[in-house]
Amino acid sequence: CSGSKSSNSSAKKSAGKPQQGGDLVVGSIGEPTLFNSLYSTDDASTDIENMLYSFLTKTDEKLNVKLSLAESIKELDGGLAYDVKIKKGVKFHDGKELTADDVVFTYSVPLSKDYKGERGSTYEMLKSVEKKGDYEVLFKLKYKDGNFYNNALDSTAILPKHILGNVPIADLEENEFNRKKPIGSGPFKFKEWKQGQYIKLEANDDYFEGRPYLDTVTYKVIPDANAAVAQLQAGDINFFNVPATDYKTAEKFNNLKIVTDLALSYVYIGWNEKNELFKDKKVRQALTTALDRESIVSQVLDGDGEVAYIPESPLSWNYPKDIDVPKFEYNEKKAKQMLAEAGWKDTNGDGILDKDGKKFSFTLKTNQGNKVREDIAVVVQEQLKKIGIEVKTQIVEWSALVEQMNPPNWDFDAMVMGWSLSTFPDQYDIFHSSQIKKGLNYVWYKNAEADKLMKDAKSISDRKQYSKEYEQIYQKIAEDQPYTFLYYPNNHMAMPENLEGYKYHPKRDLYNIEKWWLAK
Amino acid sequence: MAAYIIRRTLMSIPILLGITILSFVIMKAAPGDPMTLMMDPKISQADREQFIEKYGLNDPQYVQYLKWLGNMVQGDFGTSIVRKGTPVSELIMARLPNTLLLMLVSTILALMISIPFGVLSAKRPYSKIDYGITFTSFIGLAIPNFWFGLILIMVLSVNLGWFPTGGVETLNTEFNIFDRIHHLILPAFVLATADMAGLTRYTRSNMLDVLNQDYIRTARAKGFKENRVLFKHGLRNALLPVITIFGLMIPSFIGGSVVVEQIFTWPGLGKLFVDSAFQRDYPVIMAMTVISAVLVVVGNLIADILYAIVDPRIEY
């Protein structure tokens, strides 16, 4: 069977000296699409790109930006330009040196009129990129935006100009390079992609931060989660992000250990303020107060998560230190009272609250195939029934649901949903009122003060100041309750018992894989 | 015979056309489009429009269909929308052989097991053997594929280690025919079970009908050996309706393989089909529809040809 099955199950804690060798077999539900970060948008492709290519910066496990390919980065013109010096002697997998030309080439692609990829918004603020020396590049921005330094630099895989330079940009996406023979300068080299089966990578001896300890990485595609867990137990894969429903089973498997930590995401109920029912802030606050989030976490999730109060992960540096935002803790009586204050009373004695002859009744939607969310919808239905609100639940196929909630439809009353957070916190896209008509503000949230704060935050590059600004934003959002924030879910990473050097990263499952090693 | 095959092939063209038109309309009627599932939620309106333009999703539906048809007839299935410009033919060719292999083996397996069992059942109706086979067949019919597959993986692969947990071959090894067969046994068996059960029942009841016919009595009276009576005189006649049923079963092989492939990590068309449907990857869905439709039409043609082989009275 697979080469890396750990023969020695009694791996001692002794970190010892890193040993070279072995194959890590990573299991993935999704199959990658192509290996070019200017076009790919799925997690599986990103996983592979992070091994194949190098990036100017890297966001570490604490979500801090660290230099990677860049030797130094200087902010100029108060954040309107960045001067980046890159490391010398970095080599692509075909032996050619990586220089400023390659960086300029890569970043020029999305600026071109012919670029038709879907990553355009990442580079929206970028005006130009030019070569200043063999190892120096100058980026100029149209406007200040923290997303450039924090997002664009660490998510753009540097492509080899000597291979792709002559390809017309309109044809770049379909070029064979992306799928058949990607050449990067990252810790691992591309060996083979057997469609529907696996991707094989091997160590790059000339990696500029030193050869990885692992000889090979096999990225195996296993479309069915149950089958993946069986393969984990049989040792056919040995690294896998185990679904929450299965991790208790996986804990009992031999030769494996499981690292559990918060994922960089949260689950919420969005209240559509376009609907009269949810226009009143008081009502939304009452709804949150009527929901027992602690018991949702302990009952539905079996304790596998953490109650959320704001749209920011506790893992982030931007999470307010001493959090004292309004929490609206569970209190049935108070919820009823708050609704009464907002004018909702049961005047006709049918057990359902009413106001001006209208019943408090709505439909709660969620996506099909997510068992936890389906369960939550039912629990919410039960809990709101207790205070006289009638909830109908509806489970909708994913594409159909996205279509319903997207502009210009906004066809939902309330929905159980989740957001995966970016490593750089920015709530503008989701909560700014300019994002209602064409954006992700599906719930029609509007708060003029919050709007201004979110806009201003965009031009702050100092992280301390940024956090201060965001503390106020989170205060406002928590007070207004456009969402009822439910919880932060956990990740469960299963890996060989003798895997050393592993660091949990909330966003990148294979972060720092070049430093992992298997103790013998 | 050759004329018949040509005629049937020509007749299948309007059928295939009808299938593609219907599929196209239904596919387009499903809510959402490939854009709704693109992972980066920050896609701007401009990017979105550019994208829609690029794949011609702005054209009226009949134009889209005709464009697709024109390209398809020339052997061009287009490029996948979700899989970023990967040619559809490449996606399919990487998987089709695996699916065909699985289907073929499981079909042969189903026939090899169900026909003898059906005959055995009919030979001594209402005996212990008959009841045993009937009972087992009904269990086979009732067990859901995915559950049976997972149980077999748990018991035979994970716990006992007799079979691999999935895939077509052991990772990091050279091609080895025995290794391939080893990987094929469980998925083929699971895929075959439901059909096996049905075929056994059909064979049994047809055999029973035939064995009550006068010519069987005549054959026995002439003193032929029982096996000769059963297989030469009985089975050949009993198989005729079974062939019809078998032809009708071919579509279910394709449908059933979707689940089995997923459970056994079999790199076939199943997963691609399901993903594409959920992601509204139109070019891939259409290509898959054409392929399934062709398989069904060809399957039925083969069934008709088999008729002529089994029943000398039939001539085309």
PDB file of C-alpha atoms in Angstrom, chain B residues 16-166:
ATOM      1  CA  LEU B  16     -30.678  11.402 -29.546  1.00  0.00           C
ATOM      2  CA  LEU B  17     -31.661  14.832 -30.849  1.00  0.00           C
ATOM      3  CA  GLY B  18     -34.845  14.724 -28.834  1.00  0.00           C
ATOM      4  CA  ILE B  19     -32.947  13.697 -25.713  1.00  0.00           C
ATOM      5  CA  THR B  20     -30.467  16.553 -26.062  1.00  0.00           C
ATOM      6  CA  ILE B  21     -33.199  19.139 -26.638  1.00  0.00           C
ATOM      7  CA  LEU B  22     -35.158  17.942 -23.637  1.00  0.00           C
ATOM      8  CA  SER B  23     -32.051  17.798 -21.450  1.00  0.00           C
ATOM      9  CA  PHE B  24     -31.003  21.240 -22.538  1.00  0.00           C
ATOM     10  CA  VAL B  25     -34.370  22.754 -21.702  1.00  0.00           C
ATOM     11  CA  ILE B  26     -34.579  21.042 -18.318  1.00  0.00           C
ATOM     12  CA  MET B  27     -30.988  21.946 -17.468  1.00  0.00           C
ATOM     13  CA  LYS B  28     -31.598  25.600 -18.272  1.00  0.00           C
ATOM     14  CA  ALA B  29     -34.829  25.594 -16.291  1.00  0.00           C
ATOM     15  CA  ALA B  30     -32.945  24.691 -13.106  1.00  0.00           C
ATOM     16  CA  PRO B  31     -32.446  27.779 -10.956  1.00  0.00           C
ATOM     17  CA  GLY B  32     -29.005  29.344 -10.730  1.00  0.00           C
ATOM     18  CA  ASP B  33     -26.128  29.315 -13.189  1.00  0.00           C
ATOM     19  CA  PRO B  34     -22.464  28.328 -13.043  1.00  0.00           C
ATOM     20  CA  MET B  35     -21.631  31.743 -11.611  1.00  0.00           C
ATOM     21  CA  THR B  36     -23.649  31.219  -8.458  1.00  0.00           C
ATOM     22  CA  LEU B  37     -21.241  28.582  -7.271  1.00  0.00           C
ATOM     23  CA  MET B  38     -17.941  30.226  -8.074  1.00  0.00           C
ATOM     24  CA  MET B  39     -16.006  30.184  -4.879  1.00  0.00           C
ATOM     25  CA  ASP B  40     -14.789  33.748  -4.662  1.00  0.00           C
ATOM     26  CA  PRO B  41     -17.817  35.671  -3.421  1.00  0.00           C
ATOM     27  CA  LYS B  42     -16.239  39.029  -4.173  1.00  0.00           C
ATOM     28  CA  ILE B  43     -16.609  38.752  -7.923  1.00  0.00           C
ATOM     29  CA  SER B  44     -17.570  42.154  -9.235  1.00  0.00           C
ATOM     30  CA  GLN B  45     -20.488  42.846 -11.528  1.00  0.00           C
ATOM     31  CA  ALA B  46     -18.120  43.653 -14.384  1.00  0.00           C
ATOM     32  CA  ASP B  47     -16.278  40.349 -13.975  1.00  0.00           C
ATOM     33  CA  ARG B  48     -19.598  38.588 -13.839  1.00  0.00           C
ATOM     34  CA  GLU B  49     -20.846  40.101 -17.062  1.00  0.00           C
ATOM     35  CA  GLN B  50     -17.559  39.425 -18.788  1.00  0.00           C
ATOM     36  CA  PHE B  51     -17.865  35.819 -17.746  1.00  0.00           C
ATOM     37  CA  ILE B  52     -21.440  35.458 -18.972  1.00  0.00           C
ATOM     38  CA  GLU B  53     -20.372  36.982 -22.266  1.00  0.00           C
ATOM     39  CA  LYS B  54     -17.417  34.642 -22.571  1.00  0.00           C
ATOM     40  CA  TYR B  55     -19.558  31.515 -22.332  1.00  0.00           C
ATOM     41  CA  GLY B  56     -22.325  32.951 -24.475  1.00  0.00           C
ATOM     42  CA  LEU B  57     -24.850  32.660 -21.673  1.00  0.00           C
ATOM     43  CA  ASN B  58     -26.489  35.876 -22.843  1.00  0.00           C
ATOM     44  CA  ASP B  59     -27.720  34.434 -26.124  1.00  0.00           C
ATOM     45  CA  PRO B  60     -31.309  33.243 -26.458  1.00  0.00           C
ATOM     46  CA  GLN B  61     -31.616  29.611 -25.444  1.00  0.00           C
ATOM     47  CA  TYR B  62     -32.230  28.230 -28.912  1.00  0.00           C
ATOM     48  CA  VAL B  63     -29.093  29.992 -30.149  1.00  0.00           C
ATOM     49  CA  GLN B  64     -27.125  28.499 -27.291  1.00  0.00           C
ATOM     50  CA  TYR B  65     -28.488  25.073 -28.135  1.00  0.00           C
ATOM     51  CA  LEU B  66     -27.796  25.330 -31.833  1.00  0.00           C
ATOM     52  CA  LYS B  67     -24.261  26.558 -31.184  1.00  0.00           C
ATOM     53  CA  TRP B  68     -23.712  23.650 -28.863  1.00  0.00           C
ATOM     54  CA  LEU B  69     -25.195  21.189 -31.347  1.00  0.00           C
ATOM     55  CA  GLY B  70     -23.079  22.546 -34.189  1.00  0.00           C
ATOM     56  CA  ASN B  71     -19.904  22.101 -32.192  1.00  0.00           C
ATOM     57  CA  MET B  72     -20.931  18.732 -30.817  1.00  0.00           C
ATOM     58  CA  VAL B  73     -21.590  17.305 -34.252  1.00  0.00           C
ATOM     59  CA  GLN B  74     -18.029  18.275 -35.153  1.00  0.00           C
ATOM     60  CA  GLY B  75     -16.816  16.430 -32.070  1.00  0.00           C
ATOM     61  CA  ASP B  76     -16.250  19.540 -29.975  1.00  0.00           C
ATOM     62  CA  PHE B  77     -17.924  19.372 -26.597  1.00  0.00           C
ATOM     63  CA  GLY B  78     -16.545  22.758 -25.570  1.00  0.00           C
ATOM     64  CA  THR B  79     -14.732  23.586 -22.359  1.00  0.00           C
ATOM     65  CA  SER B  80     -15.881  23.195 -18.788  1.00  0.00           C
ATOM     66  CA  ILE B  81     -17.081  26.392 -17.146  1.00  0.00           C
ATOM     67  CA  VAL B  82     -16.410  25.409 -13.577  1.00  0.00           C
ATOM     68  CA  ARG B  83     -13.177  23.591 -14.331  1.00  0.00           C
ATOM     69  CA  LYS B  84     -11.763  26.702 -15.952  1.00  0.00           C
ATOM     70  CA  GLY B  85     -11.349  25.955 -19.587  1.00  0.00           C
ATOM     71  CA  THR B  86     -10.504  22.268 -19.331  1.00  0.00           C
ATOM     72  CA  PRO B  87     -11.767  20.684 -22.546  1.00  0.00           C
ATOM     73  CA  VAL B  88     -14.838  18.595 -21.769  1.00  0.00           C
ATOM     74  CA  SER B  89     -13.542  15.788 -23.962  1.00  0.00           C
ATOM     75  CA  GLU B  90     -10.410  15.613 -21.813  1.00  0.00           C
ATOM     76  CA  LEU B  91     -12.465  15.420 -18.609  1.00  0.00           C
ATOM     77  CA  ILE B  92     -14.580  12.655 -20.055  1.00  0.00           C
ATOM     78  CA  MET B  93     -11.880  10.618 -21.750  1.00  0.00           C
ATOM     79  CA  ALA B  94      -9.952  10.479 -18.481  1.00  0.00           C
ATOM     80  CA  ARG B  95     -12.971   8.837 -16.830  1.00  0.00           C
ATOM     81  CA  LEU B  96     -15.079   7.061 -19.445  1.00  0.00           C
ATOM     82  CA  PRO B  97     -12.861   3.951 -19.752  1.00  0.00           C
ATOM     83  CA  ASN B  98     -13.090   3.406 -15.996  1.00  0.00           C
ATOM     84  CA  THR B  99     -16.865   3.652 -16.017  1.00  0.00           C
ATOM     85  CA  LEU B 100     -17.205   1.361 -19.024  1.00  0.00           C
ATOM     86  CA  LEU B 101     -14.901  -1.200 -17.447  1.00  0.00           C
ATOM     87  CA  LEU B 102     -16.882  -1.170 -14.218  1.00  0.00           C
ATOM     88  CA  MET B 103     -20.181  -1.454 -16.082  1.00  0.00           C
ATOM     89  CA  LEU B 104     -18.989  -4.247 -18.310  1.00  0.00           C
ATOM     90  CA  VAL B 105     -17.540  -6.327 -15.502  1.00  0.00           C
ATOM     91  CA  SER B 106     -20.530  -5.867 -13.263  1.00  0.00           C
ATOM     92  CA  THR B 107     -22.877  -6.751 -16.119  1.00  0.00           C
ATOM     93  CA  ILE B 108     -20.990  -9.953 -16.837  1.00  0.00           C
ATOM     94  CA  LEU B 109     -20.895 -10.699 -13.133  1.00  0.00           C
ATOM     95  CA  ALA B 110     -24.638 -10.130 -12.818  1.00  0.00           C
ATOM     96  CA  LEU B 111     -25.375 -12.425 -15.738  1.00  0.00           C
ATOM     97  CA  MET B 112     -22.939 -15.107 -14.647  1.00  0.00           C
ATOM     98  CA  ILE B 113     -24.419 -15.311 -11.205  1.00  0.00           C
ATOM     99  CA  SER B 114     -28.090 -14.644 -11.794  1.00  0.00           C
ATOM    100  CA  ILE B 115     -28.786 -16.983 -14.703  1.00  0.00           C
ATOM    101  CA  PRO B 116     -27.460 -20.173 -13.071  1.00  0.00           C
ATOM    102  CA  PHE B 117     -29.190 -19.245  -9.826  1.00  0.00           C
ATOM    103  CA  GLY B 118     -32.444 -18.575 -11.649  1.00  0.00           C
ATOM    104  CA  VAL B 119     -32.226 -21.938 -13.402  1.00  0.00           C
ATOM    105  CA  LEU B 120     -31.381 -23.687 -10.152  1.00  0.00           C
ATOM    106  CA  SER B 121     -34.355 -22.031  -8.496  1.00  0.00           C
ATOM    107  CA  ALA B 122     -36.687 -23.087 -11.282  1.00  0.00           C
ATOM    108  CA  LYS B 123     -35.371 -26.596 -11.391  1.00  0.00           C
ATOM    109  CA  ARG B 124     -36.741 -27.337  -7.955  1.00  0.00           C
ATOM    110  CA  PRO B 125     -39.411 -24.731  -7.297  1.00  0.00           C
ATOM    111  CA  TYR B 126     -40.497 -24.285  -3.685  1.00  0.00           C
ATOM    112  CA  SER B 127     -37.548 -26.290  -2.431  1.00  0.00           C
ATOM    113  CA  LYS B 128     -35.130 -25.066   0.207  1.00  0.00           C
ATOM    114  CA  ILE B 129     -32.677 -23.991  -2.477  1.00  0.00           C
ATOM    115  CA  ASP B 130     -35.399 -22.012  -4.241  1.00  0.00           C
ATOM    116  CA  TYR B 131     -36.451 -20.281  -1.048  1.00  0.00           C
ATOM    117  CA  GLY B 132     -32.841 -19.569  -0.170  1.00  0.00           C
ATOM    118  CA  ILE B 133     -32.172 -17.995  -3.555  1.00  0.00           C
ATOM    119  CA  THR B 134     -35.449 -16.049  -3.485  1.00  0.00           C
ATOM    120  CA  PHE B 135     -34.701 -14.738  -0.024  1.00  0.00           C
ATOM    121  CA  THR B 136     -31.199 -13.669  -0.987  1.00  0.00           C
ATOM    122  CA  SER B 137     -32.481 -11.996  -4.156  1.00  0.00           C
ATOM    123  CA  PHE B 138     -34.963  -9.916  -2.243  1.00  0.00           C
ATOM    124  CA  ILE B 139     -32.280  -8.823   0.188  1.00  0.00           C
ATOM    125  CA  GLY B 140     -30.147  -7.887  -2.807  1.00  0.00           C
ATOM    126  CA  LEU B 141     -32.995  -5.841  -4.245  1.00  0.00           C
ATOM    127  CA  ALA B 142     -33.711  -4.105  -0.960  1.00  0.00           C
ATOM    128  CA  ILE B 143     -30.196  -3.155   0.105  1.00  0.00           C
ATOM    129  CA  PRO B 144     -29.249   0.375  -0.888  1.00  0.00           C
ATOM    130  CA  ASN B 145     -26.068   0.431  -2.951  1.00  0.00           C
ATOM    131  CA  PHE B 146     -24.234   3.026  -0.910  1.00  0.00           C
ATOM    132  CA  TRP B 147     -24.921   1.282   2.373  1.00  0.00           C
ATOM    133  CA  PHE B 148     -23.919  -2.138   1.102  1.00  0.00           C
ATOM    134  CA  GLY B 149     -20.755  -0.669  -0.387  1.00  0.00           C
ATOM    135  CA  LEU B 150     -19.766   1.052   2.837  1.00  0.00           C
ATOM    136  CA  ILE B 151     -20.428  -2.095   4.878  1.00  0.00           C
ATOM    137  CA  LEU B 152     -18.267  -4.163   2.549  1.00  0.00           C
ATOM    138  CA  ILE B 153     -15.492  -1.575   2.775  1.00  0.00           C
ATOM    139  CA  MET B 154     -15.705  -1.534   6.565  1.00  0.00           C
ATOM    140  CA  VAL B 155     -15.712  -5.318   6.964  1.00  0.00           C
ATOM    141  CA  LEU B 156     -13.691  -6.677   4.053  1.00  0.00           C
ATOM    142  CA  SER B 157     -11.281  -3.794   3.483  1.00  0.00           C
ATOM    143  CA  VAL B 158     -10.764  -1.949   6.731  1.00  0.00           C
ATOM    144  CA  ASN B 159     -11.212  -4.749   9.271  1.00  0.00           C
ATOM    145  CA  LEU B 160     -10.078  -7.827   7.375  1.00  0.00           C
ATOM    146  CA  GLY B 161      -7.806  -6.134   4.870  1.00  0.00           C
ATOM    147  CA  TRP B 162      -8.777  -8.515   2.054  1.00  0.00           C
ATOM    148  CA  PHE B 163      -9.588  -5.813  -0.462  1.00  0.00           C
ATOM    149  CA  PRO B 164      -8.385  -2.274  -1.102  1.00  0.00           C
ATOM    150  CA  THR B 165     -10.655   0.500   0.203  1.00  0.00           C
ATOM    151  CA  GLY B 166     -11.066   2.092  -3.193  1.00  0.00           C
TER     152      GLY B 166
END
